mmCIF file of C-alpha atoms and ligand atoms in Angstrom:
data_model
loop_
_atom_site.group_PDB
_atom_site.id
_atom_site.type_symbol
_atom_site.label_atom_id
_atom_site.label_comp_id
_atom_site.label_asym_id
_atom_site.label_seq_id
_atom_site.Cartn_x
_atom_site.Cartn_y
_atom_site.Cartn_z
ATOM 1 C CA MET A 546 -10.500 17.978 3.322
ATOM 2 C CA ALA A 547 -12.715 14.921 2.923
ATOM 3 C CA LYS A 548 -10.977 11.611 2.199
ATOM 4 C CA LEU A 549 -11.279 10.136 -1.259
ATOM 5 C CA GLU A 550 -13.460 7.007 -1.422
ATOM 6 C CA LEU A 551 -12.796 4.548 -4.231
ATOM 7 C CA ILE A 552 -15.703 2.171 -4.742
ATOM 8 C CA GLY A 553 -15.391 -1.232 -6.409
ATOM 9 C CA ALA A 554 -14.155 -4.764 -5.766
ATOM 10 C CA ALA A 555 -10.377 -4.855 -5.319
ATOM 11 C CA GLN A 556 -10.092 -7.759 -7.791
ATOM 12 C CA SER A 557 -11.280 -5.619 -10.716
ATOM 13 C CA ASN A 558 -8.323 -4.690 -12.914
ATOM 14 C CA PHE A 559 -9.876 -1.234 -13.420
ATOM 15 C CA VAL A 560 -10.173 -0.689 -9.660
ATOM 16 C CA TRP A 561 -6.564 -1.833 -9.344
ATOM 17 C CA THR A 562 -5.474 0.739 -11.943
ATOM 18 C CA CYS A 563 -7.075 3.523 -9.883
ATOM 19 C CA ARG A 564 -5.424 2.196 -6.720
ATOM 20 C CA LEU A 565 -2.057 2.243 -8.506
ATOM 21 C CA ALA A 566 -2.673 5.864 -9.479
ATOM 22 C CA LEU A 567 -3.573 6.745 -5.885
ATOM 23 C CA ALA A 568 -0.562 4.870 -4.495
ATOM 24 C CA GLU A 569 1.880 6.481 -6.976
ATOM 25 C CA LYS A 570 0.569 9.936 -6.080
ATOM 26 C CA GLY A 571 0.556 9.126 -2.356
ATOM 27 C CA VAL A 572 -3.135 10.009 -1.966
ATOM 28 C CA PRO A 573 -4.882 8.686 1.169
ATOM 29 C CA TYR A 574 -8.160 6.924 0.347
ATOM 30 C CA THR A 575 -10.605 4.345 1.558
ATOM 31 C CA LEU A 576 -11.586 1.406 -0.622
ATOM 32 C CA THR A 577 -15.221 0.295 -0.468
ATOM 33 C CA SER A 578 -14.904 -3.119 -2.056
ATOM 34 C CA VAL A 579 -18.291 -3.819 -3.637
ATOM 35 C CA MET A 580 -19.427 -5.576 -6.809
ATOM 36 C CA PRO A 581 -20.776 -3.851 -9.931
ATOM 37 C CA HIS A 582 -24.446 -2.846 -9.891
ATOM 38 C CA THR A 583 -24.622 -2.474 -6.105
ATOM 39 C CA PRO A 584 -26.433 0.639 -4.840
ATOM 40 C CA GLU A 585 -23.203 2.564 -4.048
ATOM 41 C CA VAL A 586 -22.062 2.011 -7.636
ATOM 42 C CA VAL A 587 -25.364 2.574 -9.418
ATOM 43 C CA ALA A 588 -25.670 5.895 -7.589
ATOM 44 C CA ILE A 589 -22.619 7.130 -9.531
ATOM 45 C CA HIS A 590 -22.060 5.042 -12.703
ATOM 46 C CA PRO A 591 -24.933 5.258 -15.202
ATOM 47 C CA PHE A 592 -24.378 1.584 -16.142
ATOM 48 C CA GLY A 593 -23.378 0.294 -12.699
ATOM 49 C CA LYS A 594 -19.726 -0.452 -13.522
ATOM 50 C CA ILE A 595 -16.777 -0.288 -11.152
ATOM 51 C CA PRO A 596 -14.773 1.689 -10.197
ATOM 52 C CA VAL A 597 -16.506 4.857 -9.109
ATOM 53 C CA MET A 598 -15.216 7.465 -6.676
ATOM 54 C CA ARG A 599 -16.402 10.139 -4.314
ATOM 55 C CA LEU A 600 -14.518 13.066 -2.780
ATOM 56 C CA GLY A 601 -16.703 15.641 -1.054
ATOM 57 C CA ASP A 602 -19.076 16.899 -3.753
ATOM 58 C CA VAL A 603 -17.133 15.262 -6.581
ATOM 59 C CA THR A 604 -18.461 11.929 -7.833
ATOM 60 C CA LEU A 605 -16.951 10.218 -10.861
ATOM 61 C CA ALA A 606 -17.374 7.021 -12.859
ATOM 62 C CA GLU A 607 -14.947 5.372 -15.324
ATOM 63 C CA SER A 608 -11.359 4.591 -14.391
ATOM 64 C CA ARG A 609 -9.834 6.945 -16.983
ATOM 65 C CA ALA A 610 -11.841 9.900 -15.658
ATOM 66 C CA ILE A 611 -10.980 8.955 -12.072
ATOM 67 C CA CYS A 612 -7.259 8.637 -12.856
ATOM 68 C CA GLY A 613 -7.285 11.942 -14.740
ATOM 69 C CA TYR A 614 -8.885 13.631 -11.747
ATOM 70 C CA ILE A 615 -6.349 12.080 -9.355
ATOM 71 C CA ASP A 616 -3.481 13.167 -11.592
ATOM 72 C CA ARG A 617 -4.621 16.793 -11.831
ATOM 73 C CA GLU A 618 -5.943 17.231 -8.307
ATOM 74 C CA PHE A 619 -3.014 15.887 -6.297
ATOM 75 C CA ASP A 620 0.727 16.464 -6.070
ATOM 76 C CA GLY A 621 3.169 13.670 -6.781
ATOM 77 C CA PRO A 622 4.631 12.128 -9.915
ATOM 78 C CA ALA A 623 2.757 12.845 -13.154
ATOM 79 C CA LEU A 624 0.781 9.813 -14.308
ATOM 80 C CA ILE A 625 0.606 11.308 -17.798
ATOM 81 C CA LEU A 626 3.796 12.828 -19.153
ATOM 82 C CA ALA A 627 3.857 16.632 -19.557
ATOM 83 C CA ASP A 628 5.321 16.655 -23.069
ATOM 84 C CA THR A 629 2.434 16.789 -25.570
ATOM 85 C CA ALA A 630 3.653 13.977 -27.799
ATOM 86 C CA LYS A 631 4.586 11.776 -24.820
ATOM 87 C CA ALA A 632 1.196 12.443 -23.186
ATOM 88 C CA ALA A 633 -0.482 11.353 -26.406
ATOM 89 C CA GLU A 634 1.654 8.223 -26.441
ATOM 90 C CA VAL A 635 0.461 7.390 -22.911
ATOM 91 C CA GLU A 636 -3.150 7.894 -24.061
ATOM 92 C CA GLN A 637 -2.523 5.768 -27.135
ATOM 93 C CA TRP A 638 -1.472 2.797 -24.995
ATOM 94 C CA VAL A 639 -4.227 3.376 -22.436
ATOM 95 C CA SER A 640 -6.680 3.216 -25.317
ATOM 96 C CA ILE A 641 -5.116 0.108 -26.883
ATOM 97 C CA VAL A 642 -5.110 -1.708 -23.542
ATOM 98 C CA ASN A 643 -8.722 -0.720 -22.829
ATOM 99 C CA THR A 644 -10.212 -1.348 -26.255
ATOM 100 C CA THR A 645 -8.134 -4.248 -27.629
ATOM 101 C CA ILE A 646 -6.375 -6.063 -24.781
ATOM 102 C CA ASP A 647 -8.881 -5.948 -21.903
ATOM 103 C CA PRO A 648 -11.935 -7.082 -23.923
ATOM 104 C CA LEU A 649 -10.116 -10.172 -25.210
ATOM 105 C CA TRP A 650 -7.683 -11.157 -22.476
ATOM 106 C CA MET A 651 -9.871 -10.319 -19.453
ATOM 107 C CA ARG A 652 -13.536 -10.106 -20.507
ATOM 108 C CA GLN A 653 -13.402 -13.047 -22.949
ATOM 109 C CA TYR A 654 -10.492 -15.363 -22.090
ATOM 110 C CA LEU A 655 -10.065 -15.096 -18.324
ATOM 111 C CA ALA A 656 -13.771 -14.645 -17.688
ATOM 112 C CA ALA A 657 -14.333 -17.984 -19.426
ATOM 113 C CA TYR A 658 -12.374 -19.557 -16.551
ATOM 114 C CA ILE A 659 -13.590 -17.392 -13.675
ATOM 115 C CA PHE A 660 -17.226 -16.846 -14.642
ATOM 116 C CA PRO A 661 -17.682 -19.596 -17.251
ATOM 117 C CA GLY A 662 -21.473 -19.635 -17.344
ATOM 118 C CA THR A 663 -21.408 -23.394 -18.009
ATOM 119 C CA PRO A 664 -23.919 -25.705 -16.298
ATOM 120 C CA ASP A 665 -21.203 -27.458 -14.241
ATOM 121 C CA GLY A 666 -18.945 -24.441 -13.740
ATOM 122 C CA ALA A 667 -16.225 -25.926 -15.969
ATOM 123 C CA PRO A 668 -14.162 -23.543 -18.120
ATOM 124 C CA ASN A 669 -16.030 -22.375 -21.195
ATOM 125 C CA ARG A 670 -13.786 -24.052 -23.785
ATOM 126 C CA PRO A 671 -15.423 -22.676 -26.959
ATOM 127 C CA VAL A 672 -15.002 -19.126 -25.664
ATOM 128 C CA ILE A 673 -11.389 -19.825 -24.629
ATOM 129 C CA GLU A 674 -10.521 -21.514 -27.926
ATOM 130 C CA ALA A 675 -11.956 -18.561 -29.859
ATOM 131 C CA ALA A 676 -9.749 -16.147 -27.905
ATOM 132 C CA LEU A 677 -6.455 -18.048 -28.115
ATOM 133 C CA PRO A 678 -5.433 -17.482 -31.769
ATOM 134 C CA LYS A 679 -5.980 -13.739 -31.377
ATOM 135 C CA MET A 680 -4.060 -13.673 -28.107
ATOM 136 C CA GLU A 681 -1.183 -15.599 -29.711
ATOM 137 C CA LYS A 682 -0.826 -12.707 -32.158
ATOM 138 C CA GLN A 683 -1.248 -9.943 -29.586
ATOM 139 C CA PHE A 684 1.242 -11.177 -26.992
ATOM 140 C CA PRO A 685 4.309 -10.633 -29.251
ATOM 141 C CA VAL A 686 3.000 -7.183 -30.209
ATOM 142 C CA MET A 687 2.754 -6.194 -26.560
ATOM 143 C CA ASP A 688 6.115 -7.856 -25.923
ATOM 144 C CA ARG A 689 7.711 -5.487 -28.434
ATOM 145 C CA ALA A 690 5.799 -2.542 -26.942
ATOM 146 C CA VAL A 691 7.443 -2.999 -23.524
ATOM 147 C CA ALA A 692 10.919 -3.851 -24.861
ATOM 148 C CA SER A 693 12.263 -0.451 -23.717
ATOM 149 C CA GLY A 694 10.922 -1.028 -20.199
ATOM 150 C CA TYR A 695 7.649 0.938 -20.290
ATOM 151 C CA LEU A 696 4.717 1.339 -22.667
ATOM 152 C CA ALA A 697 5.388 5.082 -23.106
ATOM 153 C CA GLY A 698 8.449 7.180 -22.340
ATOM 154 C CA ASP A 699 10.916 6.007 -19.762
ATOM 155 C CA THR A 700 8.818 6.059 -16.594
ATOM 156 C CA PHE A 701 5.927 4.087 -15.093
ATOM 157 C CA THR A 702 2.881 5.925 -16.457
ATOM 158 C CA LEU A 703 -0.880 5.495 -16.498
ATOM 159 C CA ALA A 704 -0.476 3.186 -19.504
ATOM 160 C CA ASP A 705 1.573 0.772 -17.381
ATOM 161 C CA MET A 706 -0.994 1.117 -14.582
ATOM 162 C CA TYR A 707 -3.661 -0.185 -16.962
ATOM 163 C CA PHE A 708 -1.563 -2.967 -18.472
ATOM 164 C CA THR A 709 0.185 -4.366 -15.369
ATOM 165 C CA PRO A 710 -2.978 -5.657 -13.602
ATOM 166 C CA ILE A 711 -4.103 -7.415 -16.789
ATOM 167 C CA LEU A 712 -0.703 -9.005 -17.260
ATOM 168 C CA TYR A 713 -0.721 -10.096 -13.611
ATOM 169 C CA TYR A 714 -4.023 -11.881 -14.156
ATOM 170 C CA MET A 715 -2.663 -13.622 -17.237
ATOM 171 C CA ARG A 716 -0.676 -15.797 -14.836
ATOM 172 C CA ARG A 717 -4.008 -17.331 -13.814
ATOM 173 C CA GLY A 718 -4.904 -18.997 -17.127
ATOM 174 C CA PRO A 719 -2.785 -21.941 -18.294
ATOM 175 C CA GLU A 720 -2.537 -20.798 -21.925
ATOM 176 C CA SER A 721 -1.916 -17.143 -21.048
ATOM 177 C CA ALA A 722 0.692 -18.156 -18.457
ATOM 178 C CA ALA A 723 2.501 -20.093 -21.204
ATOM 179 C CA MET A 724 2.302 -17.059 -23.530
ATOM 180 C CA LEU A 725 3.793 -14.918 -20.786
ATOM 181 C CA GLU A 726 6.658 -17.391 -20.365
ATOM 182 C CA ALA A 727 7.285 -17.331 -24.117
ATOM 183 C CA ASN A 728 7.480 -13.523 -24.311
ATOM 184 C CA ALA A 729 10.589 -12.524 -22.372
ATOM 185 C CA ASN A 730 10.041 -8.744 -22.426
ATOM 186 C CA LEU A 731 6.520 -9.086 -21.056
ATOM 187 C CA LYS A 732 7.677 -11.499 -18.368
ATOM 188 C CA ALA A 733 10.510 -9.174 -17.272
ATOM 189 C CA TYR A 734 8.184 -6.132 -17.441
ATOM 190 C CA LEU A 735 5.663 -7.827 -15.160
ATOM 191 C CA GLU A 736 8.343 -8.960 -12.705
ATOM 192 C CA ARG A 737 9.827 -5.443 -12.561
ATOM 193 C CA ASN A 738 6.432 -3.850 -12.056
ATOM 194 C CA LEU A 739 5.421 -6.360 -9.396
ATOM 195 C CA ALA A 740 8.462 -5.225 -7.410
ATOM 196 C CA ARG A 741 7.256 -1.596 -7.382
ATOM 197 C CA SER A 742 6.005 -0.488 -3.985
ATOM 198 C CA CYS A 743 2.713 0.864 -5.418
ATOM 199 C CA VAL A 744 1.976 -2.556 -6.920
ATOM 200 C CA GLN A 745 3.016 -4.515 -3.845
ATOM 201 C CA ALA A 746 0.804 -2.278 -1.694
ATOM 202 C CA THR A 747 -2.267 -2.906 -3.853
ATOM 203 C CA VAL A 748 -2.141 -6.572 -4.971
ATOM 204 C CA PRO A 749 -5.778 -7.692 -4.706
ATOM 205 C CA PRO A 750 -7.106 -10.829 -3.056
ATOM 206 C CA PRO A 751 -7.414 -13.821 -5.438
ATOM 207 C CA LEU A 752 -10.130 -13.869 -8.060
ATOM 208 C CA PRO A 753 -12.913 -16.330 -7.415
ATOM 209 C CA GLY A 754 -12.307 -19.814 -8.788
ATOM 210 C CA LYS A 755 -14.620 -22.763 -8.588
ATOM 211 C CA ALA A 756 -13.397 -26.093 -7.229
ATOM 212 C CA GLY A 757 -12.303 -28.373 -10.042
ATOM 213 C CA VAL A 758 -11.585 -25.538 -12.449
ATOM 214 C CA THR A 759 -8.095 -25.920 -13.880
ATOM 215 C CA ILE A 760 -6.412 -22.596 -13.337
ATOM 216 C CA SER A 761 -2.745 -22.034 -12.595
ATOM 217 C CA ASP A 762 -2.383 -20.394 -9.194
ATOM 218 C CA GLY A 763 0.788 -18.566 -10.221
ATOM 219 C CA ALA A 764 -0.807 -15.243 -9.364
ATOM 220 C CA LYS A 765 -1.032 -16.228 -5.735
ATOM 221 C CA ALA A 766 2.752 -16.417 -5.544
ATOM 222 C CA ALA A 767 3.139 -12.699 -6.184
HETATM 223 N N1 GSH B 900 -14.617 1.533 -19.024
HETATM 224 C C1 GSH B 900 -14.794 1.173 -17.628
HETATM 225 C C2 GSH B 900 -14.825 -0.343 -17.507
HETATM 226 C C3 GSH B 900 -15.178 -0.786 -16.118
HETATM 227 C C4 GSH B 900 -15.580 -2.228 -16.077
HETATM 228 O O1 GSH B 900 -15.872 -2.872 -17.117
HETATM 229 N N2 GSH B 900 -15.629 -2.766 -14.877
HETATM 230 C C5 GSH B 900 -16.118 -4.118 -14.726
HETATM 231 C C6 GSH B 900 -15.403 -4.819 -13.578
HETATM 232 S S1 GSH B 900 -13.689 -5.073 -13.952
HETATM 233 C C7 GSH B 900 -17.595 -4.051 -14.407
HETATM 234 O O2 GSH B 900 -18.034 -3.214 -13.667
HETATM 235 N N3 GSH B 900 -18.380 -4.957 -15.031
HETATM 236 C C8 GSH B 900 -19.797 -5.022 -14.840
HETATM 237 C C9 GSH B 900 -20.560 -4.706 -16.099
HETATM 238 O O3 GSH B 900 -19.940 -4.583 -17.165
HETATM 239 O O4 GSH B 900 -21.761 -4.622 -16.014
HETATM 240 C C10 GSH B 900 -13.688 1.802 -16.766
HETATM 241 O O5 GSH B 900 -12.603 2.064 -17.312
HETATM 242 O O6 GSH B 900 -13.906 2.050 -15.580
#
């Protein structure tokens, strides 16, 4: 059987989610670490986003579709719980992370440090300041959501595979690192998940950071 190829830069939290799924299932794969909109990506994703994957004749875009394929196609622990209500709970948290958490915490807040778009490369303070009050409200909500140990059920599911990379990157921003410190369940959840072998095996190289940009390097300690 052909080997699965996952395509997309390892630093992408969505690529990391797919790698967690592959690692949990024990699926051998090669990672082609390329940026969005490169030819390998555009050939598969209609809007050039990463990750995409290829296995023989099967090509797929979108992390949720890729993870669903991995879960159904390969043996190993279920990424989505079998029980109907529990499966829906996993999907509920996947959706919340992808539609509420990622756009604000990653695309708006962290991107304003990493890809600030300012003339001198300094953090984009207006964008950061606009994100912070909303993040201050969301962190305690997510703190309560992981109080039992996992986002859904009592095992590490696809929902945790989406949330853990984002939480890991929150150690990079000074304000988000402080929010993480202030929310004990989230902090413990991240530490527990970072100790998992699938996470340790897939920690990506550091995100880019321009000289002079004030970003905590806590993530590098993981
Ligand atoms: N819904 C997509 C989101 C993927 C995504 O936004 N990937 C980012 C990198 S983390 C990307 O490709 N950005 C380039 C763009 O939006 O054009 C998925 O789950 O795969």
